Coordinates of C-alpha atoms in Angstrom, one line a residue:
P1 CA -0.1 -1.8 -32.9
T2 CA 1.4 -2.1 -29.5
A3 CA 2.6 -5.2 -27.7
A4 CA 1.6 -6.2 -24.3
P5 CA 4.2 -5.7 -21.6
P6 CA 6.3 -8.9 -21.0
S7 CA 4.5 -9.5 -17.7
E8 CA 1.2 -9.8 -19.6
G9 CA 2.4 -12.7 -21.9
A10 CA 1.8 -12.7 -25.6
P11 CA 0.8 -9.6 -27.4
P12 CA -2.8 -9.1 -28.6
P13 CA -3.8 -10.0 -32.2
G14 CA -2.1 -7.4 -34.4
G15 CA 0.7 -6.9 -31.9
V16 CA 4.4 -6.7 -32.7
E17 CA 4.9 -10.4 -32.9
S18 CA 2.8 -10.7 -36.1
T19 CA 5.3 -8.4 -37.8
V20 CA 7.5 -10.2 -40.3
A21 CA 10.9 -8.9 -41.6
L22 CA 11.8 -10.1 -45.0
F23 CA 15.4 -10.6 -46.1
V24 CA 17.3 -11.4 -49.3
D25 CA 20.4 -12.7 -47.4
G26 CA 20.4 -15.8 -45.2
P27 CA 20.7 -15.8 -41.4
A28 CA 24.5 -16.2 -41.4
T29 CA 25.1 -13.0 -43.5
P30 CA 26.8 -10.3 -41.3
G31 CA 25.0 -7.0 -41.2
R32 CA 22.1 -8.1 -43.3
Q33 CA 19.1 -5.7 -43.4
A34 CA 15.4 -6.3 -43.9
V35 CA 14.2 -5.4 -47.4
C36 CA 10.6 -5.4 -46.5
L37 CA 8.1 -5.9 -43.8
G38 CA 4.9 -7.9 -43.8
A39 CA 2.1 -9.2 -41.5
L40 CA 1.7 -12.9 -40.6
I41 CA -1.9 -13.8 -41.6
H42 CA -1.5 -17.6 -41.2
A43 CA 1.2 -19.8 -39.7
R44 CA 2.9 -20.0 -43.2
W45 CA 1.5 -16.9 -45.1
V46 CA 2.8 -13.3 -45.0
L47 CA 0.9 -10.4 -46.5
T48 CA 3.5 -8.0 -47.9
S49 CA 4.3 -5.7 -50.9
G50 CA 4.7 -7.0 -54.4
A51 CA 8.0 -5.2 -54.5
C52 CA 9.4 -7.7 -52.0
G53 CA 9.8 -10.5 -54.5
A54 CA 13.5 -10.8 -54.0
A55 CA 13.1 -11.9 -50.3
K56 CA 14.3 -15.4 -49.6
W57 CA 14.1 -15.4 -45.7
A58 CA 11.6 -14.2 -43.1
S59 CA 11.9 -13.5 -39.4
V60 CA 8.6 -13.5 -37.5
G61 CA 8.3 -11.3 -34.5
G62 CA 12.1 -11.1 -34.1
G63 CA 12.3 -14.9 -33.8
G64 CA 14.2 -17.5 -35.8
D65 CA 14.5 -17.3 -39.6
V66 CA 12.3 -19.3 -41.9
E67 CA 12.9 -19.7 -45.7
V68 CA 10.4 -18.2 -48.1
A69 CA 9.1 -21.1 -50.2
M70 CA 7.0 -19.2 -52.7
F71 CA 6.2 -15.6 -53.5
V72 CA 2.9 -14.6 -55.3
A73 CA 2.5 -11.0 -56.3
H74 CA -0.8 -9.6 -57.5
P75 CA -1.2 -10.4 -61.2
S76 CA -1.5 -6.7 -62.0
F77 CA 1.6 -5.7 -60.1
A78 CA 3.8 -3.6 -62.4
G79 CA 6.7 -2.5 -60.1
W80 CA 7.1 0.5 -57.8
S81 CA 5.3 2.9 -60.0
G82 CA 2.2 0.8 -60.7
G83 CA -0.7 -0.2 -58.5
S84 CA -1.7 -3.5 -57.1
D85 CA 1.4 -3.6 -54.9
V86 CA 0.4 -6.5 -52.7
A87 CA 1.7 -10.1 -52.5
L88 CA 1.7 -13.2 -50.4
A89 CA 4.9 -15.0 -49.3
M90 CA 4.5 -18.6 -48.2
L91 CA 7.0 -19.7 -45.6
K92 CA 8.8 -23.0 -46.1
G93 CA 7.8 -24.2 -42.6
E94 CA 6.2 -22.8 -39.5
G95 CA 9.6 -22.9 -37.7
A96 CA 9.3 -20.9 -34.5
V97 CA 6.0 -19.4 -35.7
G98 CA 3.1 -20.1 -33.3
A99 CA -0.6 -19.4 -33.5
R100 CA -0.1 -16.5 -31.1
H101 CA 1.8 -14.6 -33.8
V102 CA -0.9 -14.7 -36.4
L103 CA -3.0 -11.5 -37.0

């Protein structure tokens, strides 16, 4: 997906701002790196990989950090080698997330 140029305002649905970076470390951790990516499908729900279960923080569209309140992997998820590698991460609050970010 591509984002609209800054002069055109918010990106279209599916644009970059609906991309979520998931982190294990909190926002104050120097040099932290995203462990997974996901897609914002609701103001508080992220569709991601079942392998991302260790994530505790999320950054939506490069904005502020929001805590991950709950992580629900597919009941048949059996790790990297198995199938059903899909999960939902519920964000603790909407934080800086706006409706324009949702797919």
